[in-house]
Coordinates of C-alpha atoms and ligand atoms in Angstrom, one line a residue:
X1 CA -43.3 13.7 55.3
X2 CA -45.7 16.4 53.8
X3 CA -46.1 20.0 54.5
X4 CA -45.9 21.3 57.9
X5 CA -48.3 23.5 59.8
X6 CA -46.8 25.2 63.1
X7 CA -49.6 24.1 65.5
X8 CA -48.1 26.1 68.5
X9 CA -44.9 27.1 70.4
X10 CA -43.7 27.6 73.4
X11 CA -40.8 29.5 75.1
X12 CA -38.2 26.9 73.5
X13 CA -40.0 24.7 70.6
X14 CA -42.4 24.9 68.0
X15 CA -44.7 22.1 67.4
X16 CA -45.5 20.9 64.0
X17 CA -47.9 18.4 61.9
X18 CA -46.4 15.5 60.3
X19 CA -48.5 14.3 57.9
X20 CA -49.2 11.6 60.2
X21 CA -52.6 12.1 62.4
X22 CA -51.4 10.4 65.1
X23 CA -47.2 12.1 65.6
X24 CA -46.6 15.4 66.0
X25 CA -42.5 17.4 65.5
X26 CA -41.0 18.8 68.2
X27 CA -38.7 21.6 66.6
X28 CA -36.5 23.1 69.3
X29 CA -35.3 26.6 68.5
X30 CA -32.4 28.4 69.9
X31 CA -34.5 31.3 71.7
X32 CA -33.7 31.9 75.0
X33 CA -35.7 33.3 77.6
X34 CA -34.8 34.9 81.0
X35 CA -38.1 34.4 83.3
X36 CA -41.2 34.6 81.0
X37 CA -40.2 37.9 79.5
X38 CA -41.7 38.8 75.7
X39 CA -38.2 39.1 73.7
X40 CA -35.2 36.5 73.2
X41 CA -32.0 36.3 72.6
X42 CA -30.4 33.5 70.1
X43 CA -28.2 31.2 71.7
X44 CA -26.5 29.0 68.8
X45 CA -26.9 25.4 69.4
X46 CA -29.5 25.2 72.3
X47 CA -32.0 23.9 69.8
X48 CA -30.0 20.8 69.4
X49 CA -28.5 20.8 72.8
X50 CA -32.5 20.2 74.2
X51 CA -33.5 18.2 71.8
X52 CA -31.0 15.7 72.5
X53 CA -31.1 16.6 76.2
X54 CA -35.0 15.5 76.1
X55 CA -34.8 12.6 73.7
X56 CA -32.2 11.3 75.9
X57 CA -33.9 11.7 79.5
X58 CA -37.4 10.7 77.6
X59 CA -35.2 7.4 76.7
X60 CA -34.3 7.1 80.2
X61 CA -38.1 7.5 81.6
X62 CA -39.1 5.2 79.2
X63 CA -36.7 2.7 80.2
X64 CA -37.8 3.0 83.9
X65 CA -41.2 2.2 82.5
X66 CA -43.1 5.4 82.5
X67 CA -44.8 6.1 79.3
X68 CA -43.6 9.3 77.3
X69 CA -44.5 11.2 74.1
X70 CA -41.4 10.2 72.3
X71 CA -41.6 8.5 69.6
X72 CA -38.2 9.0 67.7
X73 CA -35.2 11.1 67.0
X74 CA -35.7 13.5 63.5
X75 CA -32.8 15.5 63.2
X76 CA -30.5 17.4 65.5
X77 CA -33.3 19.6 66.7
X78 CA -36.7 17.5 65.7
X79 CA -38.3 14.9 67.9
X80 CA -41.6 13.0 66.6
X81 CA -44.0 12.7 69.1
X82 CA -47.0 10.9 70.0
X83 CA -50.0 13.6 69.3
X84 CA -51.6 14.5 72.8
X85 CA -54.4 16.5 74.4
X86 CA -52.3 18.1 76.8
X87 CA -53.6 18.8 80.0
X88 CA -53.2 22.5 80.9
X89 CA -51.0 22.0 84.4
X90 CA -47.5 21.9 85.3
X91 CA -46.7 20.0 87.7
X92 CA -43.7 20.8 89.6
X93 CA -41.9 18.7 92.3
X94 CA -39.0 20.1 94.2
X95 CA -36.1 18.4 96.4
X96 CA -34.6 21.9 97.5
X97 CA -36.2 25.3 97.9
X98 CA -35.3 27.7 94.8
X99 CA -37.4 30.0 92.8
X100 CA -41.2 31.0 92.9
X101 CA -40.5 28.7 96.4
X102 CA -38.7 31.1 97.9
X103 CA -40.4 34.4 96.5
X104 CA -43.8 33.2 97.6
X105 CA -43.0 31.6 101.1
X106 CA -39.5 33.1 102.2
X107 CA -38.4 30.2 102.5
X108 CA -34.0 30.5 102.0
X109 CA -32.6 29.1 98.9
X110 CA -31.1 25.6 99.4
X111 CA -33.2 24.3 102.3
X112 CA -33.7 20.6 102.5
X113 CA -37.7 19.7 101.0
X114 CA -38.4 16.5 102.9
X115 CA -40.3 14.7 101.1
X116 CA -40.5 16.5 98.0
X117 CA -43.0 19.0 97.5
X118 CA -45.2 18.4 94.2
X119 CA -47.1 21.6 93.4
X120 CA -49.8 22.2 90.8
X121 CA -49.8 25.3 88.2
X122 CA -52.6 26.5 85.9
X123 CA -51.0 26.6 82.3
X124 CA -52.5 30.2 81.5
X125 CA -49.8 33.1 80.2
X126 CA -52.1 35.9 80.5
X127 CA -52.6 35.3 84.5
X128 CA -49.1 34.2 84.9
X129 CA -49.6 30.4 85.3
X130 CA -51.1 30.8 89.0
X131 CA -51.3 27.9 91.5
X132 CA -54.4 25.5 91.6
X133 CA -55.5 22.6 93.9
X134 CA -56.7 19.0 93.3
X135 CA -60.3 20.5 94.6
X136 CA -60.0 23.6 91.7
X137 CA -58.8 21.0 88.9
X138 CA -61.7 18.5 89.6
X139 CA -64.3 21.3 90.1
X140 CA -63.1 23.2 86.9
X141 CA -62.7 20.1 84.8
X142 CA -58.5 20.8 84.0
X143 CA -58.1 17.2 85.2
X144 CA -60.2 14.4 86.8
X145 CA -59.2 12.6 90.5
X146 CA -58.2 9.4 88.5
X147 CA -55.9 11.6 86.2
X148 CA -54.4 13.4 89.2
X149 CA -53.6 10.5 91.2
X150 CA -51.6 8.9 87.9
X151 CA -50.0 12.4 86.8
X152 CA -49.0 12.9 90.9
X153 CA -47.5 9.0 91.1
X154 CA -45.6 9.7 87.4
X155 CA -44.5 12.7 88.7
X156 CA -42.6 11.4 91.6
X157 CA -41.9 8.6 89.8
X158 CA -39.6 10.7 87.8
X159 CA -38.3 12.3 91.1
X160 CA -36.6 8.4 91.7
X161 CA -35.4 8.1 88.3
X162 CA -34.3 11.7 87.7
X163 CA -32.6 12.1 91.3
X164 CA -30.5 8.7 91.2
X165 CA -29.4 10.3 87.3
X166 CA -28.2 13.3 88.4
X167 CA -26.8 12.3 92.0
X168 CA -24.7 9.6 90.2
X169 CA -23.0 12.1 88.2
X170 CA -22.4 14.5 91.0
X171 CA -25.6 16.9 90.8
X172 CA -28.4 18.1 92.9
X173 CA -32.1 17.6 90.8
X174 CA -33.2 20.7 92.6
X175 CA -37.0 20.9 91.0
X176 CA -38.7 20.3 87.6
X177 CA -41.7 20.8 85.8
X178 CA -43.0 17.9 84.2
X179 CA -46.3 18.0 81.6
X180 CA -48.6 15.1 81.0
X181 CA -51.5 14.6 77.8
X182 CA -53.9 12.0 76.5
X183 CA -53.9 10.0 73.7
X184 CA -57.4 9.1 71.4
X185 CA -57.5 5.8 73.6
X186 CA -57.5 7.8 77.4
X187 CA -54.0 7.0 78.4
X188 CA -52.1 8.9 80.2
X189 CA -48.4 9.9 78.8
X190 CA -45.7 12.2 80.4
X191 CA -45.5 15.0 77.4
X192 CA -43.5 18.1 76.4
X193 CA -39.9 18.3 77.7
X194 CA -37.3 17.6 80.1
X195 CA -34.5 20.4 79.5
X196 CA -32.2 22.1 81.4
X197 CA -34.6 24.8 80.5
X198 CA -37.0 22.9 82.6
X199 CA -35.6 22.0 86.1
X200 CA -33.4 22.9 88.6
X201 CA -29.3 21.2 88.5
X202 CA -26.7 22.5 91.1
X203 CA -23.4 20.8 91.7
X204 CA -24.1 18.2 94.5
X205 CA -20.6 19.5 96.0
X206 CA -19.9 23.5 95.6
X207 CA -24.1 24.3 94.6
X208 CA -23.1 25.8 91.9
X209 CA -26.3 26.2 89.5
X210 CA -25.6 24.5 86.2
X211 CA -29.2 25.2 84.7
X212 CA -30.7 28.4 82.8
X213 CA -30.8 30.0 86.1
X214 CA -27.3 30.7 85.2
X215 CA -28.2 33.0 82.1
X216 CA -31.0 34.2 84.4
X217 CA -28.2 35.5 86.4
X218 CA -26.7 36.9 83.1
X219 CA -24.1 34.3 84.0
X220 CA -21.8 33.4 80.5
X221 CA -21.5 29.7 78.8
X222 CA -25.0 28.9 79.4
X223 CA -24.4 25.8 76.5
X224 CA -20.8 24.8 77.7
X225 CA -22.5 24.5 81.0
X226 CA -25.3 22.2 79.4
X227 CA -23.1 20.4 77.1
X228 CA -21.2 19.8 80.8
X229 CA -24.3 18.1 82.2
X230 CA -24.9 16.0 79.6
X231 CA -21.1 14.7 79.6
X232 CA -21.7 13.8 83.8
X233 CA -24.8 11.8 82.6
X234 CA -23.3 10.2 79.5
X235 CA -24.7 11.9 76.4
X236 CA -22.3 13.4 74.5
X237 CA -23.3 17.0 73.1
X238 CA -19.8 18.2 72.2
X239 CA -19.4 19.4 68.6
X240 CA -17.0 16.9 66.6
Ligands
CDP301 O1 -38.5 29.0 87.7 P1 -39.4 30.0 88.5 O2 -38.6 30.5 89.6 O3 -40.0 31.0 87.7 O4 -40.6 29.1 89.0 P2 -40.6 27.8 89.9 O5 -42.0 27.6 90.4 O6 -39.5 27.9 91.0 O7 -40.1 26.7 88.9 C1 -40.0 25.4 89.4 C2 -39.3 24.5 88.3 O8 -40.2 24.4 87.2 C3 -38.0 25.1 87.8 O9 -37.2 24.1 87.5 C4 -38.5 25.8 86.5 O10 -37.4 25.8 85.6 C5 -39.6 24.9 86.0 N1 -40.6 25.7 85.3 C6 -40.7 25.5 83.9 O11 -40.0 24.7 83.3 N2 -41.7 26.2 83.2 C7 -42.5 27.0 83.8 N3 -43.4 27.7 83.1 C8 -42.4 27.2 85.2 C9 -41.5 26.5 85.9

């Protein structure tokens, strides 16, 4: 592949050129981030441990026939993608109340969302990522009513898949953010990642948070604890 030019990056990846128009490279760094606080610290092997994390649930979404990004497997921190026009919202769905739920309605941690909440954020770091509507997305062109209705149905969509996953290996999908883009042709396709960095797992049992809310918490083995998810759901992260 020729040279690469860093196009962007997030909190955990860079994104990179591949010489082809149509892929972009996911590069997954080992950065990690309480909240979305300027400053990181290096955890070693969390690059890998999302990369194959994502590429693995992608493979799983796929399968379940929802469309993805993915194209294939680089390295143990690279994933080529299908090059998107991302459209700027994160769309969250959540099973049980946690987080900004909790802050922003006082709702307690751990009650029982039935159904699911799906909630809708404006991807903006300066203002903090603030909540939109349907009616603010249509009227200031971040998404039309066609593309809201498909990115809504994927959205839960995953919610099926993702839930059965992780109940049938003993955990609680508590919430997730989920990303979608469009390709030259108009389509729609479920983009960026799906990390531990990026939802919500408790213990179905004892609720005990197996995410990055547990280095939020300054809690220790924040990549045992991932490499332990992984195991439950039958990807194997452990070093050999
Ligand atoms: O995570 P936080 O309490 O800041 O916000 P939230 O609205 O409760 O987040 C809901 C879900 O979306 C959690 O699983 C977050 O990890 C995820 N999220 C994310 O991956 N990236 C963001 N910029 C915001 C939320």
């Amino acid at each position: 592949m020729t040279k690469r030019v860093e196009l962007y990056r997030d909190q955990s990846k860079s994104v990179y050129t591949s010489g082809n128009e149509q892929r972009l490279i996911f590069h997954f760094r080992n950065d990690a981030f309480a909240f979305d606080e300027p400053g990181s610290e290096q955890l070693d092997r969390l690059g890998e441990v999302n990369n194959k994390f994502n590429y693995f649930i992608m493979c799983k979404l796929e399968s379940a026939g929802i469309a993805t990004q993915i194209d294939r497997l680089l390295s143990d921190r690279e994933t080529l993608v299908r090059r998107l026009d991302m459209i700027p919202l994160e769309c969250v769905v959540r099973n049980v109340a946690a987080g900004s739920l909790c802050r922003r309605l006082g709702v307690k941690e751990g009650t029982d969302l039935s159904p699911p909440t799906f909630e809708l954020f404006l991807k903006n770091d300066v203002l903090h990522d603030p909540m939109v509507n349907e009616s603010l997305c249509e009227s200031l062109g971040f998404a039309t009513p066609a593309q809201l209705s498909e990115i809504k149905a994927q959205t839960y969509k995953v919610n099926t898949v993702l839930s059965q996953l992780f109940d049938d290996a003993g955990m609680l999908l508590v919430d997730y953010k989920l990303e979608f883009g469009i390709d030259s042709e108009g389509k729609l396709f479920l983009g960026d990642e799906f990390t531990p960095e990026s939802c919500r797992l408790w213990d179905k049992e004892t609720r005990v948070k197996l995410d990055k809310d547990r280095f939020r918490l300054g809690a220790d083995g924040i990549i045992t604890s991932y490499i332990e998810v992984a195991r439950r759901i039958g990807l194997d992260l452990s070093e050999h």
